[in-house]
Coordinates of C-alpha atoms and ligand atoms in Angstrom, one line a residue:
M600 CA -95.7 119.8 98.8
I601 CA -99.5 119.6 98.7
R602 CA -101.6 122.7 99.1
S603 CA -105.4 122.8 99.6
V604 CA -106.9 125.2 97.1
V605 CA -110.5 126.6 97.0
R606 CA -112.2 125.6 93.8
G607 CA -115.7 126.8 94.4
V608 CA -118.1 128.3 97.0
G609 CA -121.8 128.2 97.4
A610 CA -124.5 129.2 99.9
E611 CA -128.2 128.6 100.7
T612 CA -130.5 130.6 103.0
P613 CA -134.1 129.6 104.0
R614 CA -137.0 131.2 102.1
R615 CA -138.4 133.1 105.1
I616 CA -136.9 136.4 106.1
M617 CA -137.6 137.8 109.6
H618 CA -136.9 141.6 110.0
N619 CA -136.2 143.3 113.3
N620 CA -139.7 144.8 113.5
D621 CA -141.1 141.2 113.4
F622 CA -139.8 140.7 117.0
V623 CA -141.7 143.5 118.6
N624 CA -144.8 141.4 119.0
L625 CA -142.7 138.5 120.5
V626 CA -140.4 140.2 123.1
D627 CA -139.8 143.7 124.5
T628 CA -137.3 145.0 121.9
S629 CA -137.0 147.4 119.0
D630 CA -135.4 147.7 115.5
E631 CA -133.3 150.5 116.9
W632 CA -131.9 148.5 119.8
I633 CA -131.1 145.5 117.6
T634 CA -129.5 147.6 114.8
Q635 CA -127.4 149.8 117.1
R636 CA -126.2 147.0 119.4
T637 CA -125.5 144.3 116.7
G638 CA -125.8 145.7 113.2
I639 CA -128.4 143.0 112.4
R640 CA -131.4 144.1 110.3
Q641 CA -132.8 140.8 109.2
R642 CA -132.2 137.0 109.4
H643 CA -133.5 133.9 107.5
I644 CA -135.5 131.4 109.5
A645 CA -136.0 127.8 108.4
S646 CA -139.5 126.5 107.7
D647 CA -140.4 122.9 108.7
D648 CA -139.2 121.4 105.4
E649 CA -135.8 123.2 105.6
T650 CA -133.2 121.4 107.8
T651 CA -129.5 121.6 108.4
A652 CA -129.1 118.7 106.0
S653 CA -131.3 120.2 103.2
L654 CA -129.6 123.6 103.5
G655 CA -126.1 122.0 103.6
E656 CA -126.9 119.9 100.5
A657 CA -128.1 123.0 98.5
A658 CA -125.0 125.0 99.4
A659 CA -122.8 122.0 98.6
R660 CA -124.4 121.6 95.2
K661 CA -123.8 125.3 94.4
A662 CA -120.2 125.0 95.5
L663 CA -119.7 121.9 93.3
S664 CA -121.3 123.7 90.4
A665 CA -119.0 126.7 90.9
A666 CA -116.0 124.3 91.0
G667 CA -117.1 122.6 87.8
M668 CA -117.3 119.3 89.7
T669 CA -119.8 116.6 90.6
P670 CA -120.2 114.6 93.9
D671 CA -118.1 111.8 92.2
D672 CA -115.1 114.1 92.4
I673 CA -115.4 114.5 96.2
D674 CA -113.9 112.0 98.7
L675 CA -114.4 113.8 102.0
I676 CA -117.2 115.9 103.6
V677 CA -116.6 117.8 106.8
L678 CA -119.8 119.5 108.0
A679 CA -119.6 122.0 110.8
T680 CA -122.8 122.4 112.8
S681 CA -124.2 122.6 116.4
T682 CA -127.8 122.0 115.1
P683 CA -127.6 118.5 113.4
N684 CA -130.7 116.9 112.0
N685 CA -130.3 114.1 114.6
T686 CA -128.0 113.4 117.5
F687 CA -126.6 110.8 115.2
P688 CA -125.7 109.8 112.5
A689 CA -123.7 112.8 111.5
T690 CA -125.6 115.3 109.2
A691 CA -122.5 115.1 106.9
V692 CA -123.5 111.5 106.2
E693 CA -127.1 112.6 105.4
V694 CA -125.7 115.2 103.0
Q695 CA -123.4 112.5 101.5
H696 CA -126.4 110.3 100.8
R697 CA -128.5 113.2 99.4
L698 CA -125.6 114.0 97.0
G699 CA -125.8 110.4 95.8
M700 CA -122.3 109.6 97.1
D701 CA -121.5 106.0 98.3
H702 CA -117.7 106.5 98.3
G703 CA -115.4 108.5 100.5
F704 CA -116.1 109.5 104.1
A705 CA -118.1 112.2 105.9
F706 CA -118.2 113.5 109.5
D707 CA -119.5 116.4 111.5
M708 CA -117.4 119.0 113.4
Q709 CA -118.8 120.7 116.5
A710 CA -117.1 123.9 117.6
V711 CA -120.1 126.2 117.6
C712 CA -119.4 129.4 115.8
S713 CA -115.8 128.5 115.1
G714 CA -117.0 125.3 113.5
F715 CA -116.3 126.3 109.9
V716 CA -112.7 127.4 110.7
Y717 CA -112.2 124.1 112.5
A718 CA -113.7 122.1 109.6
L719 CA -111.6 123.9 107.0
T720 CA -108.4 123.3 109.0
T721 CA -109.4 119.6 109.5
A722 CA -110.2 119.1 105.8
D723 CA -106.9 120.8 104.9
L724 CA -105.0 118.4 107.2
H725 CA -106.7 115.4 105.6
I726 CA -105.8 116.6 102.1
R727 CA -102.2 117.4 103.0
G728 CA -101.9 114.1 104.8
G729 CA -103.0 112.2 101.7
M730 CA -106.3 110.9 103.2
A731 CA -108.4 112.8 100.7
K732 CA -108.0 114.6 97.3
R733 CA -111.1 116.8 97.2
A734 CA -113.2 117.9 100.1
L735 CA -116.6 119.6 100.6
V736 CA -116.4 121.8 103.7
I737 CA -119.8 122.8 104.8
G738 CA -121.1 125.1 107.6
S739 CA -124.9 124.6 108.1
E740 CA -127.1 125.7 110.9
T741 CA -130.8 126.0 112.0
F742 CA -130.2 127.9 115.2
S743 CA -133.9 129.0 115.1
R744 CA -134.7 125.5 116.4
I745 CA -132.7 126.0 119.7
L746 CA -133.6 129.6 120.4
D747 CA -135.8 130.5 123.4
W748 CA -138.2 132.8 121.6
T749 CA -139.2 134.5 124.8
D750 CA -135.6 135.6 125.7
R751 CA -134.9 138.9 124.0
T752 CA -131.2 138.8 124.9
T753 CA -130.7 135.8 122.5
C754 CA -133.6 135.3 120.1
V755 CA -132.9 138.5 118.1
L756 CA -129.3 137.6 117.4
F757 CA -129.3 134.4 115.4
G758 CA -130.4 133.1 112.0
D759 CA -130.3 130.0 109.8
G760 CA -128.3 129.2 106.6
A761 CA -125.5 127.2 105.0
G762 CA -122.3 127.8 103.1
A763 CA -119.9 125.4 101.4
L764 CA -116.4 125.3 99.9
V765 CA -114.8 122.8 97.6
L766 CA -111.1 122.3 98.5
E767 CA -108.7 120.4 96.2
G768 CA -105.2 119.2 97.0
I769 CA -102.6 120.3 94.4
E770 CA -98.9 119.6 94.2
G771 CA -96.9 122.8 94.0
E772 CA -95.3 125.7 95.7
T773 CA -95.9 126.7 99.3
G774 CA -95.3 130.0 100.9
A775 CA -97.6 133.0 101.2
G776 CA -97.4 133.8 97.5
A777 CA -99.0 130.5 96.4
R778 CA -102.7 129.7 96.2
G779 CA -104.4 127.7 98.9
I780 CA -104.5 127.5 102.7
I781 CA -101.3 129.1 104.1
A782 CA -101.7 128.9 107.9
S783 CA -104.4 128.0 110.5
S784 CA -104.6 128.6 114.2
L785 CA -107.1 126.9 116.5
R786 CA -107.8 127.4 120.2
S787 CA -110.3 126.5 122.9
D788 CA -110.7 127.0 126.6
G789 CA -113.4 125.1 128.5
V790 CA -113.2 127.4 131.5
H791 CA -115.7 129.5 129.5
R792 CA -118.1 126.6 128.7
D793 CA -121.0 128.1 130.8
K794 CA -121.0 131.5 129.1
L795 CA -122.6 130.3 125.9
Y796 CA -124.2 126.9 125.9
V797 CA -127.4 124.8 125.2
D798 CA -129.2 123.7 128.4
G799 CA -129.9 120.2 127.2
G800 CA -128.3 117.2 125.6
P801 CA -128.6 113.4 125.2
S802 CA -126.4 112.5 128.1
T803 CA -127.7 115.0 130.6
T804 CA -131.4 116.0 130.2
G805 CA -132.3 113.8 127.3
T806 CA -133.7 116.9 125.6
V807 CA -132.4 119.1 122.9
G808 CA -132.4 122.3 125.0
K809 CA -132.2 126.0 124.3
L810 CA -129.4 128.4 123.7
R811 CA -128.2 130.4 126.8
M812 CA -125.7 133.2 126.6
E813 CA -124.0 135.8 128.8
G814 CA -123.7 138.2 125.9
R815 CA -121.6 140.8 127.8
E816 CA -119.1 138.1 128.9
V817 CA -118.8 136.8 125.3
F818 CA -118.2 140.3 124.0
K819 CA -115.6 141.0 126.7
H820 CA -113.4 138.1 125.5
A821 CA -114.1 138.1 121.8
V822 CA -111.7 140.8 120.5
A823 CA -108.7 139.6 122.4
M824 CA -109.2 136.0 121.4
I825 CA -109.7 136.9 117.7
T826 CA -106.6 139.1 117.6
D827 CA -104.6 136.3 119.3
V828 CA -105.2 133.7 116.6
V829 CA -105.1 136.3 113.7
E830 CA -101.7 137.5 114.9
D831 CA -100.5 133.9 115.1
V832 CA -101.4 133.0 111.5
L833 CA -100.1 136.3 110.1
G834 CA -96.8 135.8 112.0
R835 CA -96.4 132.2 110.8
A836 CA -97.1 133.2 107.2
G837 CA -94.7 136.1 107.4
V838 CA -97.2 138.7 106.3
T839 CA -98.8 141.7 107.9
A840 CA -102.4 143.0 108.1
D841 CA -101.4 145.5 105.3
D842 CA -100.8 142.5 102.9
L843 CA -104.4 141.3 103.3
D844 CA -106.9 141.8 100.5
W845 CA -110.0 140.7 102.5
F846 CA -110.9 140.1 106.1
V847 CA -113.9 137.7 106.4
P848 CA -114.8 137.5 110.1
H849 CA -117.4 135.4 111.9
Q850 CA -120.6 137.5 111.7
A851 CA -121.8 137.7 115.3
N852 CA -122.0 141.4 115.9
K853 CA -120.9 144.4 113.9
R854 CA -119.3 146.0 117.0
I855 CA -117.1 143.0 117.6
I856 CA -116.1 142.9 113.9
D857 CA -115.3 146.7 113.9
A858 CA -113.3 146.5 117.2
S859 CA -111.3 143.5 116.0
A860 CA -110.5 145.1 112.6
R861 CA -109.4 148.3 114.4
K862 CA -107.1 146.5 116.8
L863 CA -105.6 144.5 114.0
G864 CA -105.1 147.6 111.8
I865 CA -107.3 146.3 108.9
A866 CA -108.9 149.0 106.8
D867 CA -112.8 149.1 106.8
E868 CA -113.0 148.6 103.1
K869 CA -111.3 145.2 103.4
V870 CA -113.8 143.9 105.9
V871 CA -116.7 141.7 104.5
I872 CA -119.9 142.3 106.5
T873 CA -123.1 140.2 106.1
V874 CA -124.3 140.2 109.7
D875 CA -126.9 142.8 108.6
R876 CA -128.6 140.3 106.3
H877 CA -128.0 137.0 108.0
G878 CA -127.7 137.6 111.8
N879 CA -125.4 135.2 113.5
T880 CA -125.6 131.9 111.6
S881 CA -122.8 130.3 113.7
A882 CA -120.8 127.8 111.6
A883 CA -122.5 129.0 108.4
S884 CA -121.5 132.6 108.8
V885 CA -118.0 132.6 107.3
P886 CA -118.9 130.6 104.2
L887 CA -122.1 132.7 103.7
A888 CA -119.9 135.8 103.9
L889 CA -117.3 134.3 101.5
D890 CA -120.1 133.4 99.0
A891 CA -121.4 137.0 99.1
A892 CA -118.0 138.5 98.5
V893 CA -117.1 136.1 95.7
G894 CA -120.5 136.5 94.2
D895 CA -120.3 140.3 93.9
G896 CA -116.7 140.1 92.5
R897 CA -114.8 141.5 95.5
I898 CA -112.8 138.3 96.3
K899 CA -110.8 137.3 93.2
K900 CA -108.3 134.5 92.4
G901 CA -105.0 135.3 94.0
D902 CA -106.4 137.5 96.8
L903 CA -105.0 137.1 100.3
V904 CA -108.0 136.3 102.5
L905 CA -108.2 136.1 106.3
L906 CA -111.0 134.1 108.0
E907 CA -111.6 134.1 111.8
A908 CA -114.3 133.0 114.2
M909 CA -115.0 132.8 118.0
G910 CA -117.8 131.0 119.7
G911 CA -119.2 128.7 122.4
G912 CA -116.7 126.7 124.4
F913 CA -115.0 129.1 124.0
T914 CA -113.5 128.1 120.8
W915 CA -111.6 130.4 118.4
G916 CA -109.5 130.2 115.3
A917 CA -108.2 131.8 112.1
V918 CA -107.3 130.6 108.6
L919 CA -105.2 132.5 106.1
L920 CA -105.5 131.5 102.5
R921 CA -104.7 132.8 99.0
W922 CA -107.9 132.5 97.0
Ligands
ACO732 N1 -133.9 144.5 123.0 C1 -133.9 145.4 123.9 N2 -133.2 145.4 125.0 C2 -132.4 144.4 125.2 C3 -132.4 143.3 124.3 C4 -133.2 143.4 123.2 N3 -133.2 142.4 122.3 N4 -131.5 142.4 124.8 C5 -131.0 142.9 125.9 N5 -131.5 144.1 126.2 C6 -131.3 144.9 127.3 C7 -130.7 144.2 128.5 O1 -131.7 143.5 129.3 C8 -130.0 145.3 129.3 O2 -131.0 146.0 130.0 P1 -130.7 146.5 131.5 O3 -129.6 147.5 131.4 O4 -132.0 147.1 131.9 O5 -130.3 145.2 132.3 C9 -129.6 146.3 128.2 O6 -130.3 145.9 127.0 C10 -128.1 146.2 127.9 O7 -127.7 144.8 127.8 P2 -126.2 144.3 127.5 O8 -126.2 142.8 127.5 O9 -125.3 145.1 128.4 O10 -126.1 144.9 126.1 P3 -124.8 144.8 125.1 O11 -124.5 146.2 124.7 O12 -123.7 144.0 125.8 O13 -125.3 144.0 123.9 C11 -125.2 141.8 123.0 C12 -125.8 142.7 124.0 C13 -125.7 142.3 121.6 C14 -125.7 140.4 123.2 C15 -123.7 141.9 123.1 O14 -123.3 141.7 124.4 C16 -123.0 140.9 122.2 O15 -123.1 141.0 121.0 N6 -122.3 139.9 122.8 C17 -121.6 138.9 122.0 C18 -122.7 138.0 121.6 C19 -122.2 137.1 120.5 O16 -121.5 137.5 119.6 N7 -122.5 135.9 120.6 C20 -122.2 134.9 119.7 C21 -120.9 134.3 119.9 S1 -120.7 133.2 118.7 C22 -121.4 131.7 119.1 O17 -120.6 130.8 119.4 C23 -122.9 131.4 119.0

């Protein structure tokens, strides 16, 4: 049986950091409100020369370096984003070209904040199906470009960045004890499509549009949807929350993360939190958090790691893997 094993992780954030206090001249808000309601203290904001493709390329190069590989070793790129460089071609193809690759295949995945979990699952299926041997899975976003900077209910919440993993298919054992992706669960329900959306697009307004969100509605559904997919992957893997070494959730809001961990019975010290540094970076948030926890030595080879995300659509999903 083939298993998709993580070989390396990398991340990139824009140079410019925006602190909560930097918003007080833009909208009617305060550091205290943002910190208490969200746990966010700062976020990175892309400059004109930093794009979803450039950030994704930088994260991919770092992941390749961590894996001891070069672009020649990769035959698939799946890039999760809702803020592509262009409507088409896919930003994944732009990254492929920037990496100097003229072999293999590359495509984008659009599932908003769940994008990375969807992309990881898709890459895993391609590897296990024999379509690819080694994949770059990238989450890269420049949400600052689709924010309404006059809307205090959304502009304080998001940030820019990218993270990437190198996945490699290896022949070997399966089961929860073996390294690699053990189980995934994906869900969506378009009945919620108007609660978090961008009010523009090529086929409707012909514009890019701005992000619109009913924050309270998203919050109301988030914990139940997250626990639904997490319980599904734990059950299918035959493990319990106690067996987990690390919980790496989508970093939208510290209160959602805390409530989900509490409902699932996951101890605080196993939860990786980076929302304070990055804000909500949508599809980039899970790989940015993974990079932080691998970089500081928390996540180690052999650890049982649970990833989850929930976002616009709504979409939601979870992946259980042994690092
Ligand atoms: N500064 C100060 N006051 C604010 C701000 C702000 N930045 N934003 C909203 N307020 C005000 C509101 O206007 C409201 O005032 P009112 O009572 O006079 O009407 C008050 O604060 C409370 O607003 P709520 O929306 O009830 O605040 P809540 O506690 O729900 O927090 C938040 C808002 C942080 C958006 C929360 O609902 C949340 O995190 N929701 C989930 C959002 C999320 O995670 N989205 C990402 C999903 S992932 C994706 O796919 C992109």
